CSV table of C-alpha atoms in Angstrom, one decimal:
chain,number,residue,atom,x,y,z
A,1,UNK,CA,-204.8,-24.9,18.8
A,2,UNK,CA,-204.8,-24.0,22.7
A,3,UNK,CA,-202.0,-22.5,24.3
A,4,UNK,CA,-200.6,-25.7,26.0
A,5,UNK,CA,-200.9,-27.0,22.4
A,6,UNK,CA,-199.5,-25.2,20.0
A,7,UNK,CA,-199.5,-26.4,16.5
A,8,UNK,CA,-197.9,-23.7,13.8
A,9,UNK,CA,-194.0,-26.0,14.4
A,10,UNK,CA,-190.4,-26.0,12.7
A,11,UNK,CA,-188.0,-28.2,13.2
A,12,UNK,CA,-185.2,-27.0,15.1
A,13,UNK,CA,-181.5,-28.0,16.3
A,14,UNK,CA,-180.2,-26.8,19.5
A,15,UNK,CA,-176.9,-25.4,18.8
A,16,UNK,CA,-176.5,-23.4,22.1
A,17,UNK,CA,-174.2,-25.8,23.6
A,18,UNK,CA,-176.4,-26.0,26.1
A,19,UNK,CA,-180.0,-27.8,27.0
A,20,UNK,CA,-183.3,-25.6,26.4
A,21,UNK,CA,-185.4,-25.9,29.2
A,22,UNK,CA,-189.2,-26.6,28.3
A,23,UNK,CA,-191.7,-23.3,26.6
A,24,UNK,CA,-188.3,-21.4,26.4
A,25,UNK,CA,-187.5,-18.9,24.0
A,26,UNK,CA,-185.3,-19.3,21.2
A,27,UNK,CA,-184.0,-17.5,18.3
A,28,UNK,CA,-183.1,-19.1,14.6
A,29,UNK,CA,-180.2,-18.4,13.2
A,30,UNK,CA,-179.9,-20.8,10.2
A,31,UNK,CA,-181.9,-22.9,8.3
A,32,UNK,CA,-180.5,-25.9,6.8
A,33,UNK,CA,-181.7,-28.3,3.5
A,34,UNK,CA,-181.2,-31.8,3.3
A,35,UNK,CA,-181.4,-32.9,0.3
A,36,UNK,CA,-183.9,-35.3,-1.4
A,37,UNK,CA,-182.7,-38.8,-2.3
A,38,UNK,CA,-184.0,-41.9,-4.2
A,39,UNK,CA,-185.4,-43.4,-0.7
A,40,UNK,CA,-186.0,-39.8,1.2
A,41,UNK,CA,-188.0,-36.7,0.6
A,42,UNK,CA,-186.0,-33.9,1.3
A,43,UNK,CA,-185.8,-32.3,5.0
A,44,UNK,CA,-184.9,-28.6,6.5
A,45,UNK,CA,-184.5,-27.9,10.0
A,46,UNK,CA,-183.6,-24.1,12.0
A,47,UNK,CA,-180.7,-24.1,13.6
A,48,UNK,CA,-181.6,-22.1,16.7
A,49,UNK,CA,-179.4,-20.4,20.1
A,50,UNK,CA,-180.4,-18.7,23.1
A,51,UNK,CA,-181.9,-14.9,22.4
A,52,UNK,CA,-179.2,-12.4,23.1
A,53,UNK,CA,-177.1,-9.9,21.3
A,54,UNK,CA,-176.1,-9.9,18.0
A,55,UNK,CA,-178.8,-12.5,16.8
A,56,UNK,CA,-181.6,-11.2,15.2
A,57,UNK,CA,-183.7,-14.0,14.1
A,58,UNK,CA,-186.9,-15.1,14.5
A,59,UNK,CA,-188.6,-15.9,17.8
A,60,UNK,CA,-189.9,-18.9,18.8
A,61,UNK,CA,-191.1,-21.2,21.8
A,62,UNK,CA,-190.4,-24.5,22.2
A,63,UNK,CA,-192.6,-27.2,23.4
A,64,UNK,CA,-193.0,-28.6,26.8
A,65,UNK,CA,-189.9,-31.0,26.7
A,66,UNK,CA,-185.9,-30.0,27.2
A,67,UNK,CA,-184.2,-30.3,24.0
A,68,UNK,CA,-180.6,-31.3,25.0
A,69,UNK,CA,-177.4,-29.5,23.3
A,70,UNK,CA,-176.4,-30.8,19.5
A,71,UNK,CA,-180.2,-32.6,19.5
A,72,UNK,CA,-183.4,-31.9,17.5
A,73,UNK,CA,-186.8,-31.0,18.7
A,74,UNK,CA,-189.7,-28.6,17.8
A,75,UNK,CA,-190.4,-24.9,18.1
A,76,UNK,CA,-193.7,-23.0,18.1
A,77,UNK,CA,-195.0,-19.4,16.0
A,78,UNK,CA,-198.5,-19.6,17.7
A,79,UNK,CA,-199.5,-16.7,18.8
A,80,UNK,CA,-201.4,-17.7,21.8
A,81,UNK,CA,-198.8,-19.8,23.8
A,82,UNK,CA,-197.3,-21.2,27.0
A,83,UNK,CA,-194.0,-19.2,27.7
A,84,UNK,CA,-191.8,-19.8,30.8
A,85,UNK,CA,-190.9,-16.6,33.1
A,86,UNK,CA,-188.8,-15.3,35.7
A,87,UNK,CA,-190.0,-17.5,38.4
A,88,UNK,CA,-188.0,-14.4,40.8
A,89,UNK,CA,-190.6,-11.7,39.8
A,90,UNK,CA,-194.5,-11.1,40.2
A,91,UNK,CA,-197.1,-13.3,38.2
A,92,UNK,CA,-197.9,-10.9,34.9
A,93,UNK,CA,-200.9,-9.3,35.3
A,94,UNK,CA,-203.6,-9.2,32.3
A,95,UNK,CA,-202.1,-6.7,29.0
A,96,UNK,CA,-198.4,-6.3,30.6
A,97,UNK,CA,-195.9,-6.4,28.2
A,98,UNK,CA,-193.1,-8.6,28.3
A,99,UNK,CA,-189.9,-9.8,26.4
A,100,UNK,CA,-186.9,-12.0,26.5
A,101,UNK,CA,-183.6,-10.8,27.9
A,102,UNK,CA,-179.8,-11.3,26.6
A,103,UNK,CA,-178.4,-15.1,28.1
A,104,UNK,CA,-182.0,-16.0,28.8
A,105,UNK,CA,-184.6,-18.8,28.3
A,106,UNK,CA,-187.6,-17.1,30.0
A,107,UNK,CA,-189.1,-14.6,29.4
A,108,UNK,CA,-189.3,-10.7,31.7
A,109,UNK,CA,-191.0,-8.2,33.0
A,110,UNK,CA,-190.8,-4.5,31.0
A,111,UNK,CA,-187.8,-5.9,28.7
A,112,UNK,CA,-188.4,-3.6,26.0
A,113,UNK,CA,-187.9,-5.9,23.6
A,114,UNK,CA,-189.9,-8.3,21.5
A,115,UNK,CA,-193.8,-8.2,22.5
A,116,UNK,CA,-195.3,-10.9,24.7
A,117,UNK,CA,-198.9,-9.5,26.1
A,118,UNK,CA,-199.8,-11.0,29.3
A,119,UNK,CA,-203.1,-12.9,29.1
A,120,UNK,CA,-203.2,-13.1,33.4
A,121,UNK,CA,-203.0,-16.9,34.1
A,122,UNK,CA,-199.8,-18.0,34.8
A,123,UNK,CA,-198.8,-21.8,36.1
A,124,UNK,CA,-196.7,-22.0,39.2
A,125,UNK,CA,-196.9,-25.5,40.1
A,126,UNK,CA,-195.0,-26.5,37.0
A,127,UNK,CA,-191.4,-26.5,36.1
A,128,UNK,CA,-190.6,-24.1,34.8
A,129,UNK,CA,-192.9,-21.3,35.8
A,130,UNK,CA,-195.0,-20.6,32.6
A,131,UNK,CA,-197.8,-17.8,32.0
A,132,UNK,CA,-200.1,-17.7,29.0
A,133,UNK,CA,-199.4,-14.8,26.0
A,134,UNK,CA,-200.5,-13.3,23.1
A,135,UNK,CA,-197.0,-12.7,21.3
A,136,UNK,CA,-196.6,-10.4,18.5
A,137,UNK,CA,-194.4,-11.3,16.1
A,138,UNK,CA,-191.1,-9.5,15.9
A,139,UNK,CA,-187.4,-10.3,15.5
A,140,UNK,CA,-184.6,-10.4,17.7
A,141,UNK,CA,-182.8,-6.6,17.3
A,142,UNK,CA,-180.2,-6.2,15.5
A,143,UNK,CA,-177.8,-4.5,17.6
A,144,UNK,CA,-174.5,-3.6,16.6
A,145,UNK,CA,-172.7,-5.9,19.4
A,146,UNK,CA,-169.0,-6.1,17.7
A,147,UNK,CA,-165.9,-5.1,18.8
A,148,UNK,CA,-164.4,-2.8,21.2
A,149,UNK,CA,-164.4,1.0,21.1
A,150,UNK,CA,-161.2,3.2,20.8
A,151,UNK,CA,-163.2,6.1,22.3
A,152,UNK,CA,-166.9,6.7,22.7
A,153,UNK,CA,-168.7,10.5,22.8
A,154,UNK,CA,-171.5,11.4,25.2
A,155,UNK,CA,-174.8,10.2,24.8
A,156,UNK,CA,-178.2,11.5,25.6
A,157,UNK,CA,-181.8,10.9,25.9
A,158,UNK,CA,-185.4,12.3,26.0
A,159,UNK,CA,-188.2,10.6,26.7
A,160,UNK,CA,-188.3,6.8,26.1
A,161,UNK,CA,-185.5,6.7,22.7
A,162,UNK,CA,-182.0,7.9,23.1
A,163,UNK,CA,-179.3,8.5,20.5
A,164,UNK,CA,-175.3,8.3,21.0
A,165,UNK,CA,-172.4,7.9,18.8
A,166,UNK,CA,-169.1,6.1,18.7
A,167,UNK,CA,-165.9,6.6,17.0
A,168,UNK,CA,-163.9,3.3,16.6
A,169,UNK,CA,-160.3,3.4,15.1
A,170,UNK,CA,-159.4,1.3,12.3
A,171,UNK,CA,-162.1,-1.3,10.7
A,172,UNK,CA,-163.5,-1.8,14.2
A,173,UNK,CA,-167.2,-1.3,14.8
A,174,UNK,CA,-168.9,0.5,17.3
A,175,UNK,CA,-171.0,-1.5,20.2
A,176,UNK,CA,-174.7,-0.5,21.0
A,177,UNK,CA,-176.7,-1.1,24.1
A,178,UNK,CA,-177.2,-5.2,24.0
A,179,UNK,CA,-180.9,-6.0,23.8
A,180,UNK,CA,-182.4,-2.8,22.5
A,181,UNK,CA,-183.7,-2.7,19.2
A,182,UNK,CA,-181.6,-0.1,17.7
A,183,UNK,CA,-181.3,1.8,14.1
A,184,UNK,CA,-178.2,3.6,12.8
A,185,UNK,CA,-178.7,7.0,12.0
A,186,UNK,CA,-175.7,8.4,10.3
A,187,UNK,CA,-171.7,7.0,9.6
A,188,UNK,CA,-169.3,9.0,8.9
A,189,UNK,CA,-165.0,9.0,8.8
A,190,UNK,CA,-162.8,11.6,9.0
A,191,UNK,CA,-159.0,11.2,10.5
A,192,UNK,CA,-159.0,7.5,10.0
A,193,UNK,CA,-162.0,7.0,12.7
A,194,UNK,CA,-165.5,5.5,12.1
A,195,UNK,CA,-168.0,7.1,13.9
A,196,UNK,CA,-171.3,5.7,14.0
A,197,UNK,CA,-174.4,7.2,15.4
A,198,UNK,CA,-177.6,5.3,16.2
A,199,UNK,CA,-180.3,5.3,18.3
A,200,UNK,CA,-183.2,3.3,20.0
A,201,UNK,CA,-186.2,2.4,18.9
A,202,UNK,CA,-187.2,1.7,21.8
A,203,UNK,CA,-186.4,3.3,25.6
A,204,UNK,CA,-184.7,0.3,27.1
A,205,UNK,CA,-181.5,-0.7,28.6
């Protein structure tokens, strides 16, 4: 295994509805059986989207072809991989951390989110712009991204975390910062309003 050939693979389907770009990041949301028959072993395959809110999958990179919407191809868990980053920002420098970002196939500087560690040789002359990482291997957060808000309280911070809360009439839900990692901390109802109270596990946003 090098990091321009990664090895540890799944299957994958692209159900984005639209194409993923070579060493992008994706997230699975599914997996799917086929069934063994009297001429086929049976199959699986993860149905996968682009990382953003509300998905808390897996992570994974795909190889270094496109993988057109509704088509299959495979993904990567190697830890030491080719990932493609914002080709608008600064090469990473060696032991940065970076992550993806919601509505995003590359990867970002300081996203706060899931851990990609900057190894300090990145490839320009390619399509897309790629660096070389030592990922950790975390899932998607699972923000609470549903809904709209009757009314919403203050919030505050210290330090990198913050906490807030949100009441939310009727069976609604409350909506917490896209993209964070986030933990609920308390719910409670009085006067037919849902409040729920979470914070960050990590400063971002």
């Amino acid at each position: 295994m090098t990091a321009l050939a990664p090895k540890i693979s799944v299957v994958i389907q692209n159900d984005s509805g639209l194409t993923i770009p070579p060493r992008s990041i994706v997230v699975a949301v599914s997996v799917e059986t086929i069934q063994a028959t009297a001429n086929n072993e049976a199959t699986s395959f993860t149905h996968v989207d682009q990382y953003g809110c509300g998905k808390p999958g897996n992570i994974m990179v795909t190889g270094n072809i496109s993988i057109a919407s509704g088509a299959k191809g495979l993904a990567y868990f190697d830890q030491f991989i080719y990932v493609s980053v914002d080709p608008a920002i600064s090469d990473p420098a060696p032991g940065e951390e970076w992550g993806p970002s919601d509505g995003s196939w590359v990867l970002t500087r300081n996203s706060n989110t899931v851990g990609f560690f900057a190894q300090g040789h990145s490839q320009n002359g390619g399509v897309p712009k790629r660096s070389m990482f030592l990922r950790t291997f975390e899932r998607a957060p699972m923000s609470i991204c549903s809904s709209s808000s009757s009314s919403t309280s203050s919030s505050s911070s210290s330090g990198s975390n913050t906490s807030s809360s949100q009441s939310v009439s009727g069976s609604s839900s409350s909506t917490a910062p896209c993209g964070c990692i986030t933990v609920v901390t308390g719910v409670s109802c009085s006067g037919g309003s849902l409040t729920v109270t979470y914070g960050q596990a990590r400063g971002c946003c």
